[in-house]
């Protein structure tokens, strides 16, 4: 987070928006400044790209990707490896 630098901000609200603000203040028990800071942060976070499921779970387990042969992340080599493994399984069952 950035260091604090207090800067005055003046915002003109219409009557309806002021009423909404008063309702939010009564509901949350916050002062105007902290409520506005919170709402701005929440809105800013909504605009940030969300983390992938893998990132939310803490990333890939150690060694997960390093066990694959080089180049196997590409579509064609991956398909070839899968075909080879499936063919080997079919051969084992026959």
mmCIF file of C-alpha atoms in Angstrom:
data_model
loop_
_atom_site.group_PDB
_atom_site.id
_atom_site.type_symbol
_atom_site.label_atom_id
_atom_site.label_comp_id
_atom_site.label_asym_id
_atom_site.label_seq_id
_atom_site.Cartn_x
_atom_site.Cartn_y
_atom_site.Cartn_z
ATOM 1 C CA UNK A 1 0.000 0.000 0.000
ATOM 2 C CA UNK A 2 1.150 3.515 -0.655
ATOM 3 C CA UNK A 3 2.252 5.803 2.178
ATOM 4 C CA UNK A 4 -0.467 8.029 3.586
ATOM 5 C CA UNK A 5 -0.765 11.491 2.185
ATOM 6 C CA UNK A 6 -3.906 13.180 3.401
ATOM 7 C CA UNK A 7 -5.477 15.217 0.664
ATOM 8 C CA UNK A 8 -8.786 17.000 1.054
ATOM 9 C CA UNK A 9 -11.510 15.899 -1.310
ATOM 10 C CA UNK A 10 -14.764 17.683 -1.865
ATOM 11 C CA UNK A 11 -17.618 15.827 -3.463
ATOM 12 C CA UNK A 12 -21.006 17.310 -4.237
ATOM 13 C CA UNK A 13 -23.848 14.839 -3.900
ATOM 14 C CA UNK A 14 -27.436 15.197 -5.003
ATOM 15 C CA UNK A 15 -30.150 14.618 -2.401
ATOM 16 C CA UNK A 16 -30.777 11.006 -3.439
ATOM 17 C CA UNK A 17 -27.090 10.075 -3.284
ATOM 18 C CA UNK A 18 -26.702 11.852 0.055
ATOM 19 C CA UNK A 19 -29.647 9.816 1.375
ATOM 20 C CA UNK A 20 -27.985 6.597 0.170
ATOM 21 C CA UNK A 21 -24.737 7.646 1.842
ATOM 22 C CA UNK A 22 -26.516 8.338 5.134
ATOM 23 C CA UNK A 23 -28.177 4.903 4.988
ATOM 24 C CA UNK A 24 -24.825 3.220 4.384
ATOM 25 C CA UNK A 25 -23.210 5.168 7.222
ATOM 26 C CA UNK A 26 -26.000 4.174 9.615
ATOM 27 C CA UNK A 27 -25.801 0.546 8.502
ATOM 28 C CA UNK A 28 -22.020 0.222 8.756
ATOM 29 C CA UNK A 29 -21.298 2.561 11.636
ATOM 30 C CA UNK A 30 -18.354 4.007 9.713
ATOM 31 C CA UNK A 31 -17.453 7.620 9.189
ATOM 32 C CA UNK A 32 -17.704 9.084 5.681
ATOM 33 C CA UNK A 33 -13.994 8.923 4.943
ATOM 34 C CA UNK A 34 -13.520 5.270 5.895
ATOM 35 C CA UNK A 35 -16.697 4.216 4.062
ATOM 36 C CA UNK A 36 -15.670 6.019 0.876
ATOM 37 C CA UNK A 37 -12.146 4.551 1.072
ATOM 38 C CA UNK A 38 -13.633 1.070 1.525
ATOM 39 C CA UNK A 39 -16.028 1.475 -1.402
ATOM 40 C CA UNK A 40 -13.258 2.766 -3.663
ATOM 41 C CA UNK A 41 -10.988 -0.170 -2.737
ATOM 42 C CA UNK A 42 -13.798 -2.678 -3.322
ATOM 43 C CA UNK A 43 -14.582 -1.187 -6.717
ATOM 44 C CA UNK A 44 -10.891 -1.130 -7.636
ATOM 45 C CA UNK A 45 -10.497 -4.798 -6.642
ATOM 46 C CA UNK A 46 -13.480 -5.737 -8.802
ATOM 47 C CA UNK A 47 -11.637 -4.311 -11.811
ATOM 48 C CA UNK A 48 -8.548 -6.431 -11.177
ATOM 49 C CA UNK A 49 -8.288 -9.706 -13.070
ATOM 50 C CA UNK A 50 -9.380 -12.574 -10.886
ATOM 51 C CA UNK A 51 -6.880 -15.259 -10.003
ATOM 52 C CA UNK A 52 -7.120 -18.576 -11.805
ATOM 53 C CA UNK A 53 -8.328 -21.596 -9.868
ATOM 54 C CA UNK A 54 -4.758 -22.884 -9.772
ATOM 55 C CA UNK A 55 -3.553 -19.571 -8.309
ATOM 56 C CA UNK A 56 -6.373 -19.562 -5.747
ATOM 57 C CA UNK A 57 -5.312 -23.040 -4.637
ATOM 58 C CA UNK A 58 -1.688 -21.967 -4.233
ATOM 59 C CA UNK A 59 -0.258 -22.954 -7.623
ATOM 60 C CA UNK A 60 0.840 -26.288 -9.004
ATOM 61 C CA UNK A 61 2.374 -28.784 -6.559
ATOM 62 C CA UNK A 62 6.177 -28.848 -6.560
ATOM 63 C CA UNK A 63 7.503 -30.998 -9.335
ATOM 64 C CA UNK A 64 4.146 -31.282 -11.082
ATOM 65 C CA UNK A 65 5.211 -29.656 -14.318
ATOM 66 C CA UNK A 66 8.834 -30.792 -14.199
ATOM 67 C CA UNK A 67 7.782 -34.448 -14.576
ATOM 68 C CA UNK A 68 6.517 -33.848 -18.105
ATOM 69 C CA UNK A 69 8.787 -34.369 -21.104
ATOM 70 C CA UNK A 70 10.175 -31.197 -22.682
ATOM 71 C CA UNK A 71 7.717 -29.553 -25.044
ATOM 72 C CA UNK A 72 4.738 -31.540 -23.781
ATOM 73 C CA UNK A 73 2.858 -28.381 -22.871
ATOM 74 C CA UNK A 74 2.268 -27.759 -26.574
ATOM 75 C CA UNK A 75 -0.991 -29.098 -27.992
ATOM 76 C CA UNK A 76 0.391 -31.467 -30.661
ATOM 77 C CA UNK A 77 3.078 -33.098 -28.478
ATOM 78 C CA UNK A 78 0.523 -33.409 -25.663
ATOM 79 C CA UNK A 79 -1.934 -35.109 -28.005
ATOM 80 C CA UNK A 80 0.813 -37.434 -29.271
ATOM 81 C CA UNK A 81 1.790 -38.398 -25.701
ATOM 82 C CA UNK A 82 -1.826 -39.065 -24.803
ATOM 83 C CA UNK A 83 -2.308 -41.214 -27.914
ATOM 84 C CA UNK A 84 0.844 -43.182 -27.049
ATOM 85 C CA UNK A 85 -0.303 -43.802 -23.476
ATOM 86 C CA UNK A 86 -3.772 -44.852 -24.568
ATOM 87 C CA UNK A 87 -2.312 -47.187 -27.193
ATOM 88 C CA UNK A 88 -0.027 -48.712 -24.539
ATOM 89 C CA UNK A 89 -3.019 -49.302 -22.229
ATOM 90 C CA UNK A 90 -4.981 -50.936 -25.052
ATOM 91 C CA UNK A 91 -1.992 -53.152 -25.826
ATOM 92 C CA UNK A 92 -1.726 -54.191 -22.141
ATOM 93 C CA UNK A 93 -5.407 -55.168 -22.049
ATOM 94 C CA UNK A 94 -5.260 -57.170 -25.274
#
